[in-house]
PDB file of C-alpha atoms in Angstrom:
ATOM      1  CA  UNK A 500      19.156   7.171 -19.021  1.00 97.00           C
ATOM      2  CA  UNK A 501      19.245   3.507 -20.031  1.00 97.00           C
ATOM      3  CA  UNK A 502      20.735   0.549 -18.191  1.00 97.00           C
ATOM      4  CA  UNK A 503      21.274  -2.271 -20.663  1.00 95.00           C
ATOM      5  CA  UNK A 504      23.094  -5.585 -20.561  1.00 92.00           C
ATOM      6  CA  UNK A 505      22.118  -9.145 -19.713  1.00 90.00           C
ATOM      7  CA  UNK A 506      20.763 -10.943 -16.648  1.00 90.00           C
ATOM      8  CA  UNK A 507      22.903  -8.687 -14.440  1.00 94.00           C
ATOM      9  CA  UNK A 508      20.495  -5.841 -15.241  1.00 94.00           C
ATOM     10  CA  UNK A 509      18.248  -7.430 -12.596  1.00 93.00           C
ATOM     11  CA  UNK A 510      20.189  -5.894  -9.685  1.00 96.00           C
ATOM     12  CA  UNK A 511      19.503  -2.387 -10.993  1.00 97.00           C
ATOM     13  CA  UNK A 512      15.919  -3.141 -11.925  1.00 95.00           C
ATOM     14  CA  UNK A 513      15.230  -4.281  -8.358  1.00 95.00           C
ATOM     15  CA  UNK A 514      16.891  -1.118  -7.051  1.00 96.00           C
ATOM     16  CA  UNK A 515      15.042   1.196  -9.456  1.00 96.00           C
ATOM     17  CA  UNK A 516      12.775   2.813  -6.854  1.00 95.00           C
ATOM     18  CA  UNK A 517      15.701   3.401  -4.480  1.00 96.00           C
ATOM     19  CA  UNK A 518      17.901   4.807  -7.249  1.00 97.00           C
ATOM     20  CA  UNK A 519      15.274   7.207  -8.541  1.00 96.00           C
ATOM     21  CA  UNK A 520      14.465   8.347  -4.985  1.00 95.00           C
ATOM     22  CA  UNK A 521      18.144   9.009  -4.232  1.00 96.00           C
ATOM     23  CA  UNK A 522      18.730  10.620  -7.640  1.00 97.00           C
ATOM     24  CA  UNK A 523      15.483  12.511  -8.376  1.00 96.00           C
ATOM     25  CA  UNK A 524      16.818  13.981 -11.645  1.00 96.00           C
ATOM     26  CA  UNK A 525      17.446  10.481 -13.041  1.00 97.00           C
ATOM     27  CA  UNK A 526      14.788   8.524 -14.940  1.00 97.00           C
ATOM     28  CA  UNK A 527      15.752   4.941 -15.726  1.00 97.00           C
ATOM     29  CA  UNK A 528      14.867   2.666 -18.633  1.00 96.00           C
ATOM     30  CA  UNK A 529      16.015  -0.964 -18.900  1.00 94.00           C
ATOM     31  CA  UNK A 530      16.862  -3.444 -21.628  1.00 92.00           C
ATOM     32  CA  UNK A 531      18.396  -6.923 -21.288  1.00 87.00           C
ATOM     33  CA  UNK A 532      19.995  -8.872 -24.116  1.00 77.00           C
ATOM     34  CA  UNK A 533      18.545 -12.362 -24.557  1.00 62.00           C
ATOM     35  CA  UNK A 534      21.085 -15.143 -24.010  1.00 64.00           C
ATOM     36  CA  UNK A 535      23.839 -12.638 -23.080  1.00 62.00           C
ATOM     37  CA  UNK A 536      24.600 -12.353 -26.809  1.00 71.00           C
ATOM     38  CA  UNK A 537      25.401  -9.271 -28.874  1.00 78.00           C
ATOM     39  CA  UNK A 538      24.135 -11.131 -31.948  1.00 78.00           C
ATOM     40  CA  UNK A 539      20.667 -11.483 -30.403  1.00 83.00           C
ATOM     41  CA  UNK A 540      20.021  -7.742 -30.824  1.00 87.00           C
ATOM     42  CA  UNK A 541      20.493  -5.097 -33.486  1.00 88.00           C
ATOM     43  CA  UNK A 542      20.810  -1.319 -33.450  1.00 91.00           C
ATOM     44  CA  UNK A 543      19.117   0.431 -36.374  1.00 93.00           C
ATOM     45  CA  UNK A 544      20.036   3.763 -37.975  1.00 92.00           C
ATOM     46  CA  UNK A 545      17.502   5.574 -35.777  1.00 94.00           C
ATOM     47  CA  UNK A 546      19.142   4.383 -32.564  1.00 94.00           C
ATOM     48  CA  UNK A 547      16.538   1.751 -31.674  1.00 95.00           C
ATOM     49  CA  UNK A 548      18.031  -1.382 -30.097  1.00 93.00           C
ATOM     50  CA  UNK A 549      15.794  -4.401 -30.770  1.00 91.00           C
ATOM     51  CA  UNK A 550      15.910  -8.004 -29.595  1.00 88.00           C
ATOM     52  CA  UNK A 551      15.385 -10.736 -32.160  1.00 82.00           C
ATOM     53  CA  UNK A 552      13.326 -12.676 -29.628  1.00 78.00           C
ATOM     54  CA  UNK A 553      11.247 -11.516 -26.676  1.00 75.00           C
ATOM     55  CA  UNK A 554      13.332 -11.208 -23.497  1.00 69.00           C
ATOM     56  CA  UNK A 555      12.355 -13.096 -20.374  1.00 66.00           C
ATOM     57  CA  UNK A 556      10.983 -11.407 -17.274  1.00 66.00           C
ATOM     58  CA  UNK A 557       8.642  -9.027 -19.023  1.00 70.00           C
ATOM     59  CA  UNK A 558      11.364  -6.590 -20.083  1.00 73.00           C
ATOM     60  CA  UNK A 559      10.797  -4.693 -23.352  1.00 84.00           C
ATOM     61  CA  UNK A 560      12.050  -6.160 -26.615  1.00 88.00           C
ATOM     62  CA  UNK A 561      13.319  -2.783 -27.820  1.00 91.00           C
ATOM     63  CA  UNK A 562      14.592   0.522 -26.498  1.00 94.00           C
ATOM     64  CA  UNK A 563      15.070   3.847 -28.257  1.00 96.00           C
ATOM     65  CA  UNK A 564      18.577   4.843 -27.285  1.00 97.00           C
ATOM     66  CA  UNK A 565      18.378   8.044 -29.328  1.00 96.00           C
ATOM     67  CA  UNK A 566      16.280   9.546 -26.525  1.00 95.00           C
ATOM     68  CA  UNK A 567      18.827   8.736 -23.809  1.00 98.00           C
ATOM     69  CA  UNK A 568      21.370  11.162 -22.373  1.00 98.00           C
ATOM     70  CA  UNK A 569      23.431   8.362 -20.843  1.00 98.00           C
ATOM     71  CA  UNK A 570      23.802   4.597 -21.285  1.00 98.00           C
ATOM     72  CA  UNK A 571      25.224   2.171 -18.728  1.00 98.00           C
ATOM     73  CA  UNK A 572      25.962  -1.293 -20.121  1.00 96.00           C
ATOM     74  CA  UNK A 573      26.437  -3.800 -17.296  1.00 96.00           C
ATOM     75  CA  UNK A 574      27.415  -7.439 -16.835  1.00 94.00           C
ATOM     76  CA  UNK A 575      30.014  -7.685 -19.598  1.00 95.00           C
ATOM     77  CA  UNK A 576      32.371 -10.668 -19.412  1.00 92.00           C
ATOM     78  CA  UNK A 577      35.339  -9.340 -21.416  1.00 95.00           C
ATOM     79  CA  UNK A 578      36.492 -12.846 -22.267  1.00 92.00           C
ATOM     80  CA  UNK A 579      36.757 -13.936 -18.641  1.00 90.00           C
ATOM     81  CA  UNK A 580      35.537 -17.437 -19.496  1.00 87.00           C
ATOM     82  CA  UNK A 581      38.682 -18.116 -21.516  1.00 88.00           C
ATOM     83  CA  UNK A 582      40.965 -17.413 -18.578  1.00 89.00           C
ATOM     84  CA  UNK A 583      38.654 -19.463 -16.338  1.00 86.00           C
ATOM     85  CA  UNK A 584      39.040 -22.511 -18.595  1.00 87.00           C
ATOM     86  CA  UNK A 585      42.790 -22.109 -19.002  1.00 90.00           C
ATOM     87  CA  UNK A 586      43.497 -21.957 -15.277  1.00 90.00           C
ATOM     88  CA  UNK A 587      41.128 -24.840 -14.531  1.00 87.00           C
ATOM     89  CA  UNK A 588      42.975 -27.109 -17.002  1.00 91.00           C
ATOM     90  CA  UNK A 589      46.617 -26.032 -16.679  1.00 94.00           C
ATOM     91  CA  UNK A 590      49.173 -25.130 -14.032  1.00 95.00           C
ATOM     92  CA  UNK A 591      50.725 -21.724 -14.699  1.00 95.00           C
ATOM     93  CA  UNK A 592      54.513 -21.776 -14.486  1.00 96.00           C
ATOM     94  CA  UNK A 593      55.718 -19.218 -11.957  1.00 94.00           C
ATOM     95  CA  UNK A 594      52.472 -19.341  -9.986  1.00 95.00           C
ATOM     96  CA  UNK A 595      51.376 -21.710  -7.232  1.00 95.00           C
ATOM     97  CA  UNK A 596      51.072 -25.277  -8.658  1.00 94.00           C
ATOM     98  CA  UNK A 597      47.582 -26.789  -8.693  1.00 91.00           C
ATOM     99  CA  UNK A 598      48.438 -30.391  -9.561  1.00 92.00           C
ATOM    100  CA  UNK A 599      47.365 -30.345 -13.213  1.00 94.00           C
ATOM    101  CA  UNK A 600      49.128 -32.690 -15.628  1.00 95.00           C
ATOM    102  CA  UNK A 601      49.788 -29.896 -18.123  1.00 96.00           C
ATOM    103  CA  UNK A 602      51.282 -26.450 -17.680  1.00 97.00           C
ATOM    104  CA  UNK A 603      51.558 -23.158 -19.549  1.00 96.00           C
ATOM    105  CA  UNK A 604      53.854 -20.189 -19.081  1.00 97.00           C
ATOM    106  CA  UNK A 605      52.674 -16.942 -17.499  1.00 96.00           C
ATOM    107  CA  UNK A 606      53.524 -14.929 -20.669  1.00 97.00           C
ATOM    108  CA  UNK A 607      51.283 -17.296 -22.655  1.00 96.00           C
ATOM    109  CA  UNK A 608      48.458 -16.721 -20.158  1.00 96.00           C
ATOM    110  CA  UNK A 609      48.894 -12.955 -20.608  1.00 97.00           C
ATOM    111  CA  UNK A 610      48.965 -13.258 -24.399  1.00 97.00           C
ATOM    112  CA  UNK A 611      45.879 -15.484 -24.455  1.00 96.00           C
ATOM    113  CA  UNK A 612      43.991 -13.184 -22.088  1.00 96.00           C
ATOM    114  CA  UNK A 613      44.935 -10.186 -24.205  1.00 97.00           C
ATOM    115  CA  UNK A 614      43.639 -11.956 -27.323  1.00 97.00           C
ATOM    116  CA  UNK A 615      40.319 -12.854 -25.684  1.00 96.00           C
ATOM    117  CA  UNK A 616      39.765  -9.349 -24.334  1.00 97.00           C
ATOM    118  CA  UNK A 617      40.704  -7.700 -27.627  1.00 97.00           C
ATOM    119  CA  UNK A 618      38.232  -9.893 -29.514  1.00 96.00           C
ATOM    120  CA  UNK A 619      35.492  -9.082 -26.993  1.00 96.00           C
ATOM    121  CA  UNK A 620      36.155  -5.352 -27.294  1.00 96.00           C
ATOM    122  CA  UNK A 621      35.928  -5.532 -31.092  1.00 95.00           C
ATOM    123  CA  UNK A 622      32.442  -7.017 -30.765  1.00 93.00           C
ATOM    124  CA  UNK A 623      31.554  -4.416 -28.167  1.00 93.00           C
ATOM    125  CA  UNK A 624      32.712  -1.623 -30.482  1.00 94.00           C
ATOM    126  CA  UNK A 625      30.442  -2.848 -33.277  1.00 92.00           C
ATOM    127  CA  UNK A 626      27.461  -3.379 -30.995  1.00 91.00           C
ATOM    128  CA  UNK A 627      26.706   0.262 -30.124  1.00 91.00           C
ATOM    129  CA  UNK A 628      28.921   1.811 -32.802  1.00 92.00           C
ATOM    130  CA  UNK A 629      31.252   3.199 -30.102  1.00 93.00           C
ATOM    131  CA  UNK A 630      28.552   5.543 -28.813  1.00 95.00           C
ATOM    132  CA  UNK A 631      30.378   7.947 -26.438  1.00 96.00           C
ATOM    133  CA  UNK A 632      27.291   8.170 -24.192  1.00 97.00           C
ATOM    134  CA  UNK A 633      27.906   4.560 -23.159  1.00 97.00           C
ATOM    135  CA  UNK A 634      29.860   3.463 -20.085  1.00 98.00           C
ATOM    136  CA  UNK A 635      30.581  -0.267 -19.842  1.00 98.00           C
ATOM    137  CA  UNK A 636      30.785  -2.157 -16.538  1.00 98.00           C
ATOM    138  CA  UNK A 637      32.317  -5.648 -16.346  1.00 97.00           C
ATOM    139  CA  UNK A 638      30.326  -8.509 -14.879  1.00 95.00           C
ATOM    140  CA  UNK A 639      30.508  -8.477 -11.058  1.00 95.00           C
ATOM    141  CA  UNK A 640      32.983 -10.835  -9.443  1.00 94.00           C
ATOM    142  CA  UNK A 641      31.458 -13.907  -7.728  1.00 92.00           C
ATOM    143  CA  UNK A 642      30.934 -13.502  -4.007  1.00 92.00           C
ATOM    144  CA  UNK A 643      33.426 -14.394  -1.312  1.00 89.00           C
ATOM    145  CA  UNK A 644      31.156 -17.039   0.218  1.00 87.00           C
ATOM    146  CA  UNK A 645      30.476 -18.958  -3.010  1.00 87.00           C
ATOM    147  CA  UNK A 646      30.144 -22.630  -1.924  1.00 86.00           C
ATOM    148  CA  UNK A 647      32.413 -25.256  -3.436  1.00 80.00           C
ATOM    149  CA  UNK A 648      29.600 -26.891  -5.432  1.00 78.00           C
ATOM    150  CA  UNK A 649      29.014 -23.580  -7.219  1.00 75.00           C
ATOM    151  CA  UNK A 650      32.630 -22.743  -7.959  1.00 71.00           C
ATOM    152  CA  UNK A 651      32.664 -23.954 -11.536  1.00 65.00           C
ATOM    153  CA  UNK A 652      31.704 -20.366 -12.306  1.00 55.00           C
ATOM    154  CA  UNK A 653      34.600 -19.048 -10.196  1.00 60.00           C
ATOM    155  CA  UNK A 654      37.443 -20.103 -12.510  1.00 67.00           C
ATOM    156  CA  UNK A 655      40.776 -18.439 -11.837  1.00 77.00           C
ATOM    157  CA  UNK A 656      39.301 -16.634  -8.828  1.00 79.00           C
ATOM    158  CA  UNK A 657      39.908 -19.725  -6.655  1.00 80.00           C
ATOM    159  CA  UNK A 658      43.589 -19.796  -7.581  1.00 88.00           C
ATOM    160  CA  UNK A 659      46.092 -18.926  -4.807  1.00 90.00           C
ATOM    161  CA  UNK A 660      47.478 -16.261  -7.150  1.00 93.00           C
ATOM    162  CA  UNK A 661      44.050 -14.883  -8.020  1.00 91.00           C
ATOM    163  CA  UNK A 662      45.241 -11.325  -7.409  1.00 93.00           C
ATOM    164  CA  UNK A 663      47.917 -11.587 -10.104  1.00 94.00           C
ATOM    165  CA  UNK A 664      45.601 -13.309 -12.588  1.00 94.00           C
ATOM    166  CA  UNK A 665      42.880 -10.736 -11.938  1.00 93.00           C
ATOM    167  CA  UNK A 666      45.390  -7.956 -12.594  1.00 95.00           C
ATOM    168  CA  UNK A 667      46.395  -9.549 -15.927  1.00 96.00           C
ATOM    169  CA  UNK A 668      42.759  -9.639 -17.038  1.00 96.00           C
ATOM    170  CA  UNK A 669      41.869  -6.170 -15.766  1.00 96.00           C
ATOM    171  CA  UNK A 670      44.967  -4.581 -17.305  1.00 97.00           C
ATOM    172  CA  UNK A 671      43.972  -6.051 -20.671  1.00 98.00           C
ATOM    173  CA  UNK A 672      40.401  -4.730 -20.283  1.00 98.00           C
ATOM    174  CA  UNK A 673      41.602  -1.236 -19.381  1.00 98.00           C
ATOM    175  CA  UNK A 674      44.081  -1.147 -22.272  1.00 98.00           C
ATOM    176  CA  UNK A 675      41.694  -2.271 -24.998  1.00 98.00           C
ATOM    177  CA  UNK A 676      38.770  -0.204 -23.698  1.00 98.00           C
ATOM    178  CA  UNK A 677      41.019   2.883 -23.700  1.00 97.00           C
ATOM    179  CA  UNK A 678      41.130   2.571 -27.487  1.00 96.00           C
ATOM    180  CA  UNK A 679      37.333   2.785 -27.780  1.00 97.00           C
ATOM    181  CA  UNK A 680      35.043   5.784 -27.351  1.00 96.00           C
ATOM    182  CA  UNK A 681      33.094   4.073 -24.580  1.00 97.00           C
ATOM    183  CA  UNK A 682      33.764   4.757 -20.917  1.00 97.00           C
ATOM    184  CA  UNK A 683      34.858   1.899 -18.646  1.00 98.00           C
ATOM    185  CA  UNK A 684      33.752   1.421 -15.041  1.00 97.00           C
ATOM    186  CA  UNK A 685      35.676  -1.387 -13.306  1.00 96.00           C
ATOM    187  CA  UNK A 686      34.077  -2.780 -10.163  1.00 97.00           C
ATOM    188  CA  UNK A 687      34.561  -0.126  -7.433  1.00 96.00           C
ATOM    189  CA  UNK A 688      36.944  -1.020  -4.603  1.00 95.00           C
ATOM    190  CA  UNK A 689      34.083  -0.571  -2.117  1.00 95.00           C
ATOM    191  CA  UNK A 690      32.303  -3.480  -3.824  1.00 97.00           C
ATOM    192  CA  UNK A 691      35.326  -5.816  -3.810  1.00 96.00           C
ATOM    193  CA  UNK A 692      35.985  -8.031  -0.763  1.00 94.00           C
ATOM    194  CA  UNK A 693      39.142  -9.773  -2.036  1.00 91.00           C
ATOM    195  CA  UNK A 694      40.924 -10.061  -5.390  1.00 88.00           C
ATOM    196  CA  UNK A 695      38.212 -11.068  -7.854  1.00 88.00           C
ATOM    197  CA  UNK A 696      35.532 -11.455  -5.162  1.00 92.00           C
ATOM    198  CA  UNK A 697      32.438  -9.431  -4.228  1.00 95.00           C
ATOM    199  CA  UNK A 698      31.221  -9.104  -0.613  1.00 97.00           C
ATOM    200  CA  UNK A 699      28.805 -11.865   0.395  1.00 96.00           C
ATOM    201  CA  UNK A 700      26.169  -9.342   1.486  1.00 97.00           C
ATOM    202  CA  UNK A 701      25.730  -8.178  -2.115  1.00 97.00           C
ATOM    203  CA  UNK A 702      24.982 -11.616  -3.568  1.00 96.00           C
ATOM    204  CA  UNK A 703      21.519 -12.387  -4.851  1.00 96.00           C
ATOM    205  CA  UNK A 704      21.785 -15.411  -2.531  1.00 95.00           C
ATOM    206  CA  UNK A 705      21.862 -13.063   0.484  1.00 95.00           C
ATOM    207  CA  UNK A 706      18.534 -11.509  -0.505  1.00 94.00           C
ATOM    208  CA  UNK A 707      16.528 -14.637  -1.349  1.00 94.00           C
ATOM    209  CA  UNK A 708      13.223 -15.157   0.478  1.00 92.00           C
ATOM    210  CA  UNK A 709      13.540 -17.285   3.595  1.00 90.00           C
ATOM    211  CA  UNK A 710      13.569 -20.991   2.754  1.00 91.00           C
ATOM    212  CA  UNK A 711      14.537 -20.583  -0.908  1.00 94.00           C
ATOM    213  CA  UNK A 712      17.588 -22.657  -1.871  1.00 93.00           C
ATOM    214  CA  UNK A 713      20.216 -20.668  -3.810  1.00 94.00           C
ATOM    215  CA  UNK A 714      21.618 -21.801  -7.145  1.00 93.00           C
ATOM    216  CA  UNK A 715      25.141 -21.229  -8.440  1.00 90.00           C
ATOM    217  CA  UNK A 716      23.904 -18.151 -10.316  1.00 91.00           C
ATOM    218  CA  UNK A 717      22.788 -16.594  -7.029  1.00 95.00           C
ATOM    219  CA  UNK A 718      26.464 -16.237  -6.061  1.00 94.00           C
ATOM    220  CA  UNK A 719      27.497 -14.664  -9.381  1.00 93.00           C
ATOM    221  CA  UNK A 720      24.522 -12.305  -9.671  1.00 95.00           C
ATOM    222  CA  UNK A 721      24.085  -9.406  -7.296  1.00 97.00           C
ATOM    223  CA  UNK A 722      21.096  -8.037  -5.365  1.00 97.00           C
ATOM    224  CA  UNK A 723      19.401  -4.638  -5.199  1.00 97.00           C
ATOM    225  CA  UNK A 724      21.886  -3.341  -2.610  1.00 97.00           C
ATOM    226  CA  UNK A 725      24.707  -3.921  -5.078  1.00 98.00           C
ATOM    227  CA  UNK A 726      22.679  -2.349  -7.879  1.00 98.00           C
ATOM    228  CA  UNK A 727      22.123   0.766  -5.777  1.00 97.00           C
ATOM    229  CA  UNK A 728      25.730   1.079  -4.598  1.00 97.00           C
ATOM    230  CA  UNK A 729      27.165   0.415  -8.050  1.00 98.00           C
ATOM    231  CA  UNK A 730      24.832   2.938  -9.658  1.00 98.00           C
ATOM    232  CA  UNK A 731      25.699   5.474  -6.962  1.00 97.00           C
ATOM    233  CA  UNK A 732      29.391   5.110  -7.782  1.00 97.00           C
ATOM    234  CA  UNK A 733      28.597   5.471 -11.485  1.00 98.00           C
ATOM    235  CA  UNK A 734      26.441   8.559 -10.893  1.00 98.00           C
ATOM    236  CA  UNK A 735      29.063  10.281  -8.774  1.00 97.00           C
ATOM    237  CA  UNK A 736      31.885   9.659 -11.252  1.00 97.00           C
ATOM    238  CA  UNK A 737      30.126   9.944 -14.600  1.00 97.00           C
ATOM    239  CA  UNK A 738      27.120  12.184 -13.874  1.00 97.00           C
ATOM    240  CA  UNK A 739      28.520  14.324 -11.081  1.00 97.00           C
ATOM    241  CA  UNK A 740      25.574  13.419  -8.836  1.00 97.00           C
ATOM    242  CA  UNK A 741      25.598  12.440  -5.161  1.00 95.00           C
ATOM    243  CA  UNK A 742      22.778  10.323  -3.667  1.00 93.00           C
ATOM    244  CA  UNK A 743      20.341  11.751  -1.173  1.00 89.00           C
ATOM    245  CA  UNK A 744      20.461  10.048   2.235  1.00 68.00           C
ATOM    246  CA  UNK A 745      18.839   6.641   2.738  1.00 63.00           C
ATOM    247  CA  UNK A 746      17.594   4.868   5.858  1.00 57.00           C
ATOM    248  CA  UNK A 747      16.701   1.429   4.461  1.00 60.00           C
ATOM    249  CA  UNK A 748      18.249  -1.233   2.265  1.00 67.00           C
ATOM    250  CA  UNK A 749      17.086  -1.349  -1.383  1.00 71.00           C
ATOM    251  CA  UNK A 750      16.921  -5.149  -1.096  1.00 68.00           C
ATOM    252  CA  UNK A 751      14.582  -4.884   1.912  1.00 60.00           C
ATOM    253  CA  UNK A 752      12.443  -2.336   0.088  1.00 55.00           C
ATOM    254  CA  UNK A 753      12.213  -4.624  -2.914  1.00 54.00           C
ATOM    255  CA  UNK A 754      11.171  -7.681  -0.929  1.00 52.00           C
ATOM    256  CA  UNK A 755       8.742  -5.689   1.181  1.00 49.00           C
ATOM    257  CA  UNK A 756       6.884  -4.686  -1.938  1.00 44.00           C
ATOM    258  CA  UNK A 757       8.139  -1.101  -2.002  1.00 42.00           C
ATOM    259  CA  UNK A 758      10.161  -1.527  -5.173  1.00 43.00           C
ATOM    260  CA  UNK A 759       9.359  -2.837  -8.667  1.00 39.00           C
ATOM    261  CA  UNK A 760       8.602  -6.564  -8.709  1.00 32.00           C
TER     262      UNK A 760
END
């Protein structure tokens, strides 16, 4: 099977050895879109997905999806940036005030979110031609311990009514994805620490080598432990497979040189 997406593919790539050991019937291939952009790649009539420029990190610049039984597309934003910007600039009437000079109504927030998600799903539909082998996973939520200096990437998730805003976005994603032939895998409850937040232990920041200073992206990107747990949830639901028992952390295996580097 193929795991494709953007920079969030890294969590699964680091967990590859652990995943394939726990699921011995699964053989993984990887492909990451340059610049997180659908327009940076093209799918030809033979099912080969090709990048228009060489991806970073030594990943292949093409993958033959025609040979895959299953496709998991990870790290998709579903227009989340639009809601981030709106809530950062405006108070939302009916929700906790944030001291902004301008305000918008909650129905307008819902309508705008719906528009952004619908537009994203239209692009997604064209990208892989609604291939029914494909299951799409939204980008992981930032971690619970994201420091204040990194929270520009947190958006509405810092709002006191984050749970309600998250529900507005997720409801729109579920509705519009239900009209496509793709599957949808929202972030599993076991990998959510609070509304719109991932557990701190799954952050890339938590798995950095000792002495390395984290960046903002290290709190929005996940580590090998997350990649393993997320894939396990996918495999159980979509492939009907349960993992074999494990005694060590995929992140520890990766940093000890036991996984792919």
